[in-house]
Coordinates of C-alpha atoms in Angstrom, one line a residue:
M1100 CA 10.6 -76.1 -17.2
M1101 CA 6.8 -76.2 -17.9
R1102 CA 5.3 -78.0 -20.8
E1103 CA 4.1 -76.3 -24.0
N1104 CA 0.3 -76.5 -24.4
W1105 CA -1.0 -75.8 -28.4
T1106 CA -3.7 -73.5 -26.5
D1107 CA -0.9 -71.3 -25.0
A1108 CA -0.1 -68.0 -27.3
S1109 CA 2.8 -68.3 -29.4
L1110 CA 4.6 -65.7 -31.7
M1111 CA 5.5 -68.6 -34.2
R1112 CA 1.8 -69.6 -34.6
Q1113 CA 0.7 -66.1 -34.7
L1114 CA 3.5 -65.2 -37.6
L1115 CA 2.7 -68.4 -39.2
M1116 CA -1.3 -67.9 -39.2
W1117 CA -1.0 -64.3 -40.6
S1118 CA 1.7 -65.1 -42.9
L1119 CA -0.7 -67.7 -44.3
G1120 CA -3.6 -65.7 -44.3
A1121 CA -2.3 -62.7 -45.9
L1122 CA -0.6 -65.2 -48.4
V1123 CA -4.0 -67.1 -48.7
M1124 CA -5.8 -63.5 -49.2
V1125 CA -3.1 -62.2 -52.1
W1126 CA -3.5 -65.7 -53.8
A1127 CA -7.2 -65.7 -53.7
C1128 CA -7.5 -62.2 -55.6
F1129 CA -4.4 -63.5 -57.7
V1130 CA -6.8 -66.3 -59.0
F1131 CA -10.2 -64.1 -58.6
L1132 CA -7.8 -61.3 -61.0
A1133 CA -6.2 -64.2 -63.1
Y1134 CA -9.8 -66.0 -63.8
R1135 CA -11.4 -62.7 -65.2
T1136 CA -8.2 -61.9 -67.1
G1137 CA -8.7 -65.6 -68.8
V1138 CA -12.7 -65.2 -69.5
E1139 CA -11.7 -61.5 -71.0
E1140 CA -9.1 -62.6 -73.1
A1141 CA -11.0 -65.6 -74.3
D1142 CA -14.1 -63.6 -75.2
E1143 CA -11.7 -61.3 -76.9
L1144 CA -9.9 -64.1 -78.6
T1145 CA -13.6 -65.9 -80.0
D1146 CA -14.5 -62.6 -81.2
G1147 CA -11.5 -62.3 -83.4
H1148 CA -11.5 -65.4 -84.6
L1149 CA -15.6 -64.4 -85.6
A1150 CA -14.3 -62.0 -87.3
S1151 CA -11.4 -63.4 -88.9
V1152 CA -13.5 -65.9 -90.8
A1153 CA -15.8 -63.2 -91.6
V1154 CA -13.1 -61.2 -93.3
L1155 CA -12.1 -64.8 -95.2
L1156 CA -14.9 -65.2 -96.1
L1157 CA -16.0 -62.1 -97.9
G1158 CA -12.8 -62.5 -99.9
I1159 CA -14.1 -65.7 -101.4
R1160 CA -16.0 -65.4 -104.8
G1161 CA -19.1 -67.9 -106.0
L1162 CA -20.1 -69.6 -103.1
P1163 CA -21.9 -72.6 -103.4
A1164 CA -25.4 -72.0 -103.1
T1165 CA -27.8 -72.5 -100.7
D1166 CA -29.1 -76.4 -101.9
Q1167 CA -25.7 -77.7 -101.7
S1168 CA -24.6 -80.0 -98.6
T1169 CA -23.5 -78.3 -95.6
E1170 CA -21.5 -80.0 -93.0
L1171 CA -19.8 -78.6 -89.8
L1172 CA -16.3 -77.5 -90.4
R1173 CA -14.5 -79.9 -88.4
L1174 CA -11.4 -82.2 -89.5
R1175 CA -12.4 -85.3 -91.2
E1176 CA -8.8 -86.9 -91.2
E1177 CA -8.9 -90.1 -88.3
R1178 CA -5.7 -89.1 -87.7
L1179 CA -5.7 -85.9 -87.0
K1180 CA -6.9 -85.0 -83.4
N1181 CA -9.3 -82.0 -83.2
H1182 CA -8.0 -79.4 -81.1
D1183 CA -9.0 -78.8 -77.4
Y1184 CA -9.8 -74.9 -78.9
Q1185 CA -10.8 -75.9 -82.2
Q1186 CA -15.1 -74.3 -82.4
S1187 CA -17.5 -75.2 -84.3
L1188 CA -18.2 -72.3 -86.2
S1189 CA -21.5 -71.7 -88.4
V1190 CA -21.7 -68.9 -91.3
L1191 CA -24.4 -67.7 -92.9
V1192 CA -24.1 -65.7 -96.4
W1193 CA -26.8 -63.3 -97.9
D1194 CA -26.9 -61.8 -101.1
A1195 CA -28.1 -57.7 -101.4
K1196 CA -31.6 -58.3 -101.8
G1197 CA -31.3 -60.4 -98.4
Q1198 CA -31.6 -63.8 -99.6
L1199 CA -29.8 -66.5 -98.2
R1200 CA -27.1 -67.8 -100.5
W1201 CA -25.1 -70.0 -98.1
R1202 CA -25.2 -71.9 -95.0
S1203 CA -22.8 -73.7 -93.1
G1204 CA -22.8 -75.6 -89.6
E1205 CA -25.7 -75.8 -87.2
A1206 CA -26.6 -72.5 -86.5
P1207 CA -30.4 -71.7 -86.9
T1208 CA -31.3 -69.4 -89.9
L1209 CA -31.0 -65.7 -88.5
A1210 CA -33.7 -63.0 -89.9
F1211 CA -32.0 -60.4 -92.5
D1212 CA -31.2 -57.0 -91.3
G1213 CA -29.4 -55.1 -93.6
A1214 CA -28.6 -52.6 -91.6
A1215 CA -27.1 -54.8 -88.5
E1216 CA -23.2 -55.0 -88.9
G1217 CA -20.6 -56.1 -86.1
Y1218 CA -20.9 -58.0 -82.9
A1219 CA -24.2 -59.6 -81.6
T1220 CA -25.6 -61.9 -79.1
V1221 CA -29.0 -63.2 -80.4
L1222 CA -31.2 -66.0 -79.2
A1223 CA -32.3 -68.0 -82.1
G1224 CA -33.4 -71.5 -82.8
D1225 CA -36.4 -73.5 -81.5
E1226 CA -34.7 -73.7 -78.4
N1227 CA -34.4 -70.2 -77.8
M1228 CA -30.1 -71.0 -77.5
A1229 CA -27.9 -68.5 -77.0
W1230 CA -25.3 -67.4 -79.8
R1231 CA -22.3 -65.3 -80.5
S1232 CA -22.4 -63.8 -83.6
F1233 CA -20.1 -61.3 -86.1
S1234 CA -21.9 -59.9 -89.4
Q1235 CA -20.3 -57.5 -92.1
W1236 CA -21.1 -56.7 -95.8
N1237 CA -18.7 -57.0 -98.1
R1238 CA -17.2 -53.5 -99.9
E1239 CA -19.8 -53.3 -102.7
R1240 CA -22.3 -54.6 -100.3
T1241 CA -23.5 -57.1 -102.5
Q1242 CA -22.9 -59.9 -99.9
K1243 CA -23.3 -60.6 -96.4
V1244 CA -21.2 -62.8 -94.0
A1245 CA -22.5 -63.6 -90.6
V1246 CA -20.1 -65.9 -88.8
M1247 CA -21.6 -67.5 -85.5
L1248 CA -20.9 -69.5 -82.5
R1249 CA -22.7 -71.2 -79.3
L1250 CA -22.4 -68.6 -76.3
G1251 CA -21.9 -72.0 -74.1
E1252 CA -19.1 -73.1 -76.1
R1253 CA -17.6 -69.8 -76.1
D1254 CA -18.0 -69.8 -72.1
A1255 CA -16.3 -73.0 -71.7
L1256 CA -13.3 -72.2 -74.0
A1257 CA -13.3 -68.8 -71.5
H1258 CA -13.3 -71.1 -68.4
D1259 CA -10.6 -73.8 -70.0
I1260 CA -8.3 -70.7 -70.7
A1261 CA -8.9 -69.0 -67.0
G1262 CA -8.2 -72.4 -65.5
Q1263 CA -5.2 -72.8 -67.4
M1264 CA -4.0 -69.3 -66.1
I1265 CA -5.1 -70.1 -62.3
E1266 CA -4.0 -73.5 -61.7
P1267 CA 0.1 -73.2 -61.3
G1268 CA -1.1 -70.7 -58.9
L1269 CA -2.8 -73.2 -57.2
W1270 CA -0.1 -75.7 -57.0
L1271 CA 2.6 -72.9 -56.1
L1272 CA 0.3 -72.4 -53.0
P1273 CA 1.0 -75.1 -50.9
V1274 CA 5.0 -75.1 -51.7
V1275 CA 5.2 -71.1 -50.7
S1276 CA 3.3 -71.9 -47.8
L1277 CA 5.8 -74.5 -47.0
A1278 CA 8.8 -72.2 -47.4
L1279 CA 7.3 -69.2 -45.6
G1280 CA 6.7 -71.7 -42.6
L1281 CA 10.5 -72.6 -42.9
A1282 CA 11.8 -69.3 -43.5
I1283 CA 10.0 -67.7 -40.6
S1284 CA 10.7 -70.4 -38.0
R1285 CA 14.4 -70.1 -39.3
G1286 CA 13.9 -66.4 -38.9
L1287 CA 12.7 -66.8 -35.1
R1288 CA 15.6 -69.4 -34.1
P1289 CA 17.7 -66.5 -32.4
L1290 CA 14.2 -65.7 -30.3
L1291 CA 13.9 -69.0 -29.9
E1292 CA 17.1 -69.5 -28.5
L1293 CA 17.0 -66.2 -26.3
S1294 CA 13.9 -67.2 -24.8
S1295 CA 15.5 -71.0 -24.1
E1296 CA 18.3 -69.1 -22.0
V1297 CA 16.2 -67.0 -20.0
A1298 CA 14.1 -69.7 -19.0
A1299 CA 16.7 -71.7 -18.2
L1300 CA 18.5 -68.8 -15.6
D1301 CA 18.9 -69.4 -12.1
V1302 CA 18.5 -66.2 -10.2
Q1303 CA 20.5 -67.5 -7.5
S1304 CA 23.5 -67.6 -9.5
A1305 CA 25.8 -64.6 -9.4
E1306 CA 27.8 -65.6 -12.2
K1307 CA 25.0 -67.0 -14.9
R1308 CA 24.3 -64.1 -17.5
I1309 CA 23.0 -63.5 -21.1
A1310 CA 25.4 -63.9 -23.6
R1311 CA 25.1 -61.1 -26.3
R1312 CA 23.6 -62.0 -29.7
P1313 CA 25.2 -61.2 -33.3
L1314 CA 21.7 -59.5 -34.1
R1315 CA 21.2 -55.7 -33.0
E1316 CA 17.6 -56.0 -32.2
F1317 CA 18.2 -58.1 -29.2
D1318 CA 21.1 -55.6 -27.5
S1319 CA 18.9 -53.6 -25.7
V1320 CA 16.4 -57.0 -24.4
V1321 CA 19.9 -58.5 -23.5
S1322 CA 21.3 -55.4 -21.8
S1323 CA 18.1 -55.3 -19.7
I1324 CA 17.9 -58.6 -18.6
N1325 CA 21.5 -58.9 -17.5
A1326 CA 20.9 -55.7 -15.6
L1327 CA 17.8 -56.7 -14.4
L1328 CA 20.0 -59.8 -13.0
D1329 CA 22.3 -57.5 -11.6
R1330 CA 19.8 -55.5 -9.7
Q1331 CA 18.4 -59.1 -8.6
Q1332 CA 21.3 -60.1 -7.2
Q1333 CA 22.1 -57.2 -5.2
V1334 CA 18.5 -57.3 -3.9
L1335 CA 19.3 -60.8 -3.2
E1336 CA 23.0 -60.2 -1.5
R1337 CA 21.0 -57.6 0.7
E1338 CA 18.5 -59.5 1.7
R1339 CA 20.8 -62.3 2.8
Q1340 CA 22.9 -59.6 4.8
L1341 CA 19.9 -58.4 6.5
A1342 CA 18.6 -62.3 7.0
N1343 CA 22.2 -62.5 9.1
E1344 CA 22.4 -59.2 10.8
I1345 CA 18.8 -59.9 11.9
A1346 CA 19.5 -63.4 13.0
H1347 CA 22.7 -62.0 15.1
E1348 CA 20.5 -58.8 16.5
L1349 CA 18.1 -61.4 17.5
R1350 CA 20.6 -64.1 18.9
T1351 CA 22.1 -61.4 21.6
P1352 CA 19.3 -60.6 23.6
L1353 CA 17.3 -64.1 23.6
A1354 CA 20.7 -65.8 24.7
S1355 CA 21.3 -63.2 27.2
I1356 CA 17.5 -63.6 28.6
V1357 CA 18.0 -67.4 28.6
L1358 CA 21.5 -67.1 30.7
Q1359 CA 20.3 -64.4 33.3
T1360 CA 16.7 -66.6 33.4
Q1361 CA 19.4 -69.4 34.8
A1362 CA 21.1 -66.9 36.7
L1363 CA 17.9 -66.0 38.3
E1364 CA 16.7 -69.3 39.1
A1365 CA 20.2 -69.6 40.7
A1366 CA 20.1 -66.7 42.9
Q1367 CA 19.1 -67.1 46.4
D1368 CA 19.8 -63.3 47.5
V1369 CA 16.4 -61.1 46.7
G1370 CA 19.0 -58.3 46.1
A1371 CA 20.7 -60.2 43.6
Q1372 CA 18.0 -60.8 41.7
A1373 CA 17.1 -56.9 41.1
P1374 CA 20.4 -56.7 38.2
V1375 CA 19.3 -60.0 36.5
L1376 CA 15.3 -58.4 36.6
Q1377 CA 16.9 -55.3 35.1
Q1378 CA 18.8 -56.8 32.3
I1379 CA 16.5 -59.3 31.3
R1380 CA 13.8 -56.5 31.1
T1381 CA 16.4 -54.5 28.8
D1382 CA 17.1 -57.6 26.8
T1383 CA 13.4 -57.8 26.2
L1384 CA 12.9 -54.5 25.0
R1385 CA 15.8 -54.6 22.7
A1386 CA 14.3 -57.7 21.0
A1387 CA 11.2 -56.5 20.6
H1388 CA 12.7 -53.3 19.1
V1389 CA 13.9 -55.7 16.9
L1390 CA 10.6 -57.3 16.1
D1391 CA 8.7 -53.8 15.9
Q1392 CA 11.4 -52.8 13.2
L1393 CA 10.7 -56.0 11.4
L1394 CA 7.4 -55.1 11.3
A1395 CA 7.9 -51.6 9.9
L1396 CA 10.0 -52.8 7.3
A1397 CA 7.2 -55.1 5.8
R1398 CA 4.6 -53.0 6.1
S1399 CA 7.1 -50.2 4.1
S1400 CA 7.6 -52.9 1.7
R1401 CA 3.8 -53.5 1.3
G1402 CA 3.2 -50.1 0.7
H1403 CA 3.4 -50.0 -3.2
S1404 CA -0.3 -49.5 -4.5
G1405 CA -2.3 -46.5 -5.6
S1406 CA -4.0 -46.2 -2.4
G1407 CA -3.4 -44.4 0.8
W1408 CA -2.3 -41.0 -1.1
E1409 CA -3.4 -37.8 0.0
K1410 CA -2.3 -34.2 0.2
I1411 CA -0.7 -33.7 3.7
N1412 CA 1.0 -30.7 5.7
L1413 CA 4.8 -31.7 5.9
A1414 CA 5.3 -29.2 8.8
Q1415 CA 2.6 -30.3 10.7
L1416 CA 3.2 -33.9 10.8
A1417 CA 6.7 -33.1 12.0
R1418 CA 5.3 -31.0 14.8
N1419 CA 3.0 -34.2 15.8
V1420 CA 5.9 -36.6 15.7
A1421 CA 8.0 -33.8 18.1
A1422 CA 5.3 -33.7 20.2
E1423 CA 4.8 -37.3 20.6
Y1424 CA 8.7 -38.1 21.7
G1425 CA 9.0 -34.8 23.9
Q1426 CA 8.4 -36.8 27.3
A1427 CA 11.3 -39.1 25.9
A1428 CA 13.4 -36.6 24.9
W1429 CA 12.8 -34.5 28.4
E1430 CA 13.5 -38.1 30.4
R1431 CA 17.2 -38.1 28.8
N1432 CA 17.5 -34.6 28.9
D1433 CA 17.1 -34.2 25.4
S1434 CA 16.0 -31.0 23.5
I1435 CA 13.9 -31.6 20.2
E1436 CA 12.5 -28.7 18.3
V1437 CA 10.7 -28.5 14.6
H1438 CA 11.8 -25.8 12.4
A1439 CA 9.6 -25.2 9.8
V1440 CA 7.3 -22.8 8.2
D1441 CA 3.2 -23.1 9.0
S1442 CA 2.6 -25.3 5.8
V1443 CA 4.8 -27.2 3.7
L1444 CA 2.2 -29.1 1.1
L1445 CA 3.1 -32.3 -0.1
F1446 CA 0.9 -34.9 -1.8
A1447 CA 2.4 -38.1 -0.1
Q1448 CA 0.8 -41.5 2.5
P1449 CA 1.0 -40.2 5.7
V1450 CA 1.2 -42.9 7.4
L1451 CA 4.1 -44.4 5.6
L1452 CA 5.6 -40.8 5.8
E1453 CA 4.9 -40.7 9.5
M1454 CA 6.7 -44.3 10.4
A1455 CA 9.7 -42.7 8.4
L1456 CA 10.3 -40.0 10.5
R1457 CA 9.7 -41.8 13.9
N1458 CA 12.4 -43.7 12.9
L1459 CA 14.8 -40.9 12.4
V1460 CA 13.8 -39.4 15.4
E1461 CA 14.3 -43.0 17.6
N1462 CA 17.7 -43.6 16.0
A1463 CA 18.7 -39.8 17.3
L1464 CA 17.0 -40.5 20.5
K1465 CA 18.8 -44.0 20.9
H1466 CA 22.0 -43.3 19.2
T1467 CA 23.4 -40.4 21.0
P1468 CA 24.0 -39.6 24.7
P1469 CA 21.9 -37.8 26.9
G1470 CA 22.2 -34.0 26.1
T1471 CA 21.9 -34.1 23.2
R1472 CA 19.9 -31.4 20.7
I1473 CA 17.6 -32.9 17.5
V1474 CA 16.0 -30.5 15.1
I1475 CA 13.4 -31.8 12.5
G1476 CA 13.0 -29.5 9.6
C1477 CA 11.3 -29.7 6.0
A1478 CA 10.3 -26.6 3.6
E1479 CA 9.4 -26.4 0.2
D1480 CA 12.9 -26.6 -2.1
L1481 CA 13.9 -23.3 -3.1
V1482 CA 16.0 -25.3 -6.4
P1483 CA 12.9 -26.4 -8.5
A1484 CA 15.5 -28.6 -10.2
R1485 CA 16.5 -30.4 -6.7
G1486 CA 12.7 -31.3 -6.2
A1487 CA 9.4 -30.3 -4.0
A1488 CA 10.5 -29.9 -0.5
W1489 CA 12.8 -31.7 2.1
L1490 CA 12.6 -33.4 5.5
Q1491 CA 15.5 -33.4 7.7
V1492 CA 16.7 -34.8 11.2
C1493 CA 19.7 -33.4 12.6
D1494 CA 21.4 -33.7 16.0
D1495 CA 24.7 -32.6 17.7
G1496 CA 25.2 -36.2 19.8
A1497 CA 28.8 -36.8 18.1
R1498 CA 29.9 -33.4 19.5
E1499 CA 33.5 -32.7 20.5
G1500 CA 33.2 -34.2 24.9
M1501 CA 30.3 -36.4 24.3
S1502 CA 30.8 -40.0 24.3
V1503 CA 28.3 -42.4 22.3
Q1504 CA 25.8 -44.5 24.6
A1505 CA 26.1 -48.1 24.4
P1506 CA 25.4 -50.9 23.1
L1507 CA 23.0 -49.2 20.1
A1508 CA 19.6 -50.8 19.9
D1509 CA 19.8 -50.9 16.2
S1510 CA 23.1 -51.7 15.2
L1511 CA 22.0 -53.1 12.4
H1512 CA 20.3 -50.2 10.9
L1513 CA 16.5 -51.4 10.3
G1514 CA 15.6 -48.1 10.5
H1515 CA 17.5 -46.7 8.2
E1516 CA 16.5 -49.4 5.6
I1517 CA 12.3 -48.9 6.4
V1518 CA 13.1 -44.8 5.7
A1519 CA 14.7 -45.9 2.2
R1520 CA 11.9 -47.8 1.3
V1521 CA 9.6 -45.3 2.1
A1522 CA 11.3 -42.8 0.5
A1523 CA 11.6 -45.0 -2.8
E1524 CA 7.8 -45.8 -2.5
H1525 CA 7.7 -41.8 -3.0
G1526 CA 9.8 -41.1 -5.7
A1527 CA 12.4 -39.4 -2.9
K1528 CA 15.7 -39.8 -2.3
F1529 CA 17.0 -40.5 1.7
W1530 CA 20.9 -39.6 2.2
K1531 CA 23.2 -38.7 5.0
S1532 CA 23.6 -34.8 4.1
P1533 CA 26.4 -32.3 5.0
C1534 CA 25.8 -30.8 8.6
V1535 CA 25.7 -27.5 9.4
A1536 CA 27.4 -26.1 13.2
P1537 CA 26.6 -27.5 16.2
F1538 CA 25.0 -30.3 14.4
T1539 CA 27.3 -33.5 13.6
T1540 CA 24.7 -35.9 12.0
C1541 CA 21.9 -35.5 9.6
Y1542 CA 19.8 -37.4 7.7
R1543 CA 17.7 -36.0 4.8
I1544 CA 14.9 -37.0 2.6
D1545 CA 14.5 -34.7 -0.6
F1546 CA 11.2 -35.3 -2.2
A1547 CA 10.9 -35.2 -6.3
A1548 CA 8.0 -33.1 -7.7
V1549 CA 5.3 -35.4 -6.9
P1550 CA 1.8 -34.9 -9.4
E1551 CA -1.5 -34.7 -8.4
R1552 CA -1.8 -38.7 -8.8
P1553 CA 1.4 -41.1 -8.2
A1554 CA 1.7 -43.4 -11.4
G1555 CA 0.9 -47.1 -10.9

């Protein structure tokens, strides 16, 4: 098993990164909104405080004169601690004529404006400092009160309140992140277990299967993996049988060649050497035929590509193959015919399709006795549900009174394996179809409705 590398892509890491990223973004929005809310609430609290003090002072009769001593409105007892939110307020009181009657606090004196009332932010003093003020006349308009607070002090209060609002969220962020990471890790545990079980699979073992999971989301994945394992086992078993048959088929002619060579070396009579040489030639051709079939099988297995596809005339391909095997059929006293219309167009790989048709014709020539009638047929399928076209090779080699020639040159059916793989490459079906008298054997390829461009 390969070791995990931090640079490798990981579903766990991606989920954690995206989840934490989303969490941080949401948390940042929360902090921003909490800060703005805290500032706004602090501003409203301060303005309300200014208005409350002004209304309270408007109800007091007989305020001291301006020549009396003034001081900051702070707690004076040593044992009493000033509150964090206690503010340094300043008060100005004018009479109806605009004369300053009373002043308290460190705020500078403002110019009297009889018409101005309510909240205002003003710049006053030698340092041109910003102040927040609230001014109002009493009901008789005999006395006007202005309560003032340094703007910096108000902002400090606002920032403090906002900070108090966002601080719990900042403390909770790492806790929530840790809990989120643990939750994701726990939630992905079934997937990690399935991944480990798949990684530990041995495709050579026919008994190994993936166990079903209690989570229904894994049902399709487990079923697909098990189906893939079943197909893999079928392919492996098929390849093992094919390898055994190939070894057996090659061992027989090669062993015969060795024995015949030894007999040839021991033979003294020239006349006795002729049948031995003929047998060596036959066994050599048989071994060469098996090797040719193996090469064709490998070539058909490499045909899974998008190149080599073109629109061909299936009927013309059948006529060309029949013409090439006409001499071989004549030498065996066989007949080979083509039953097809002038044109059967199909989008296919002509090289592979010709190889498959050659194998079917060769099987008909090699596996039947002399005097056999062989017919190659093709046409467009009249039933659209079954496919686009069909191609078949029929013979009457197994008719009554005819003996099958032995030994068979292709006893392991490599030719049929080649045809089956070529058909699979074209999305077609290769099968042994029913025969119409007088024929006794028919092998047919049914082509599906092939698109203009094949997939892949």
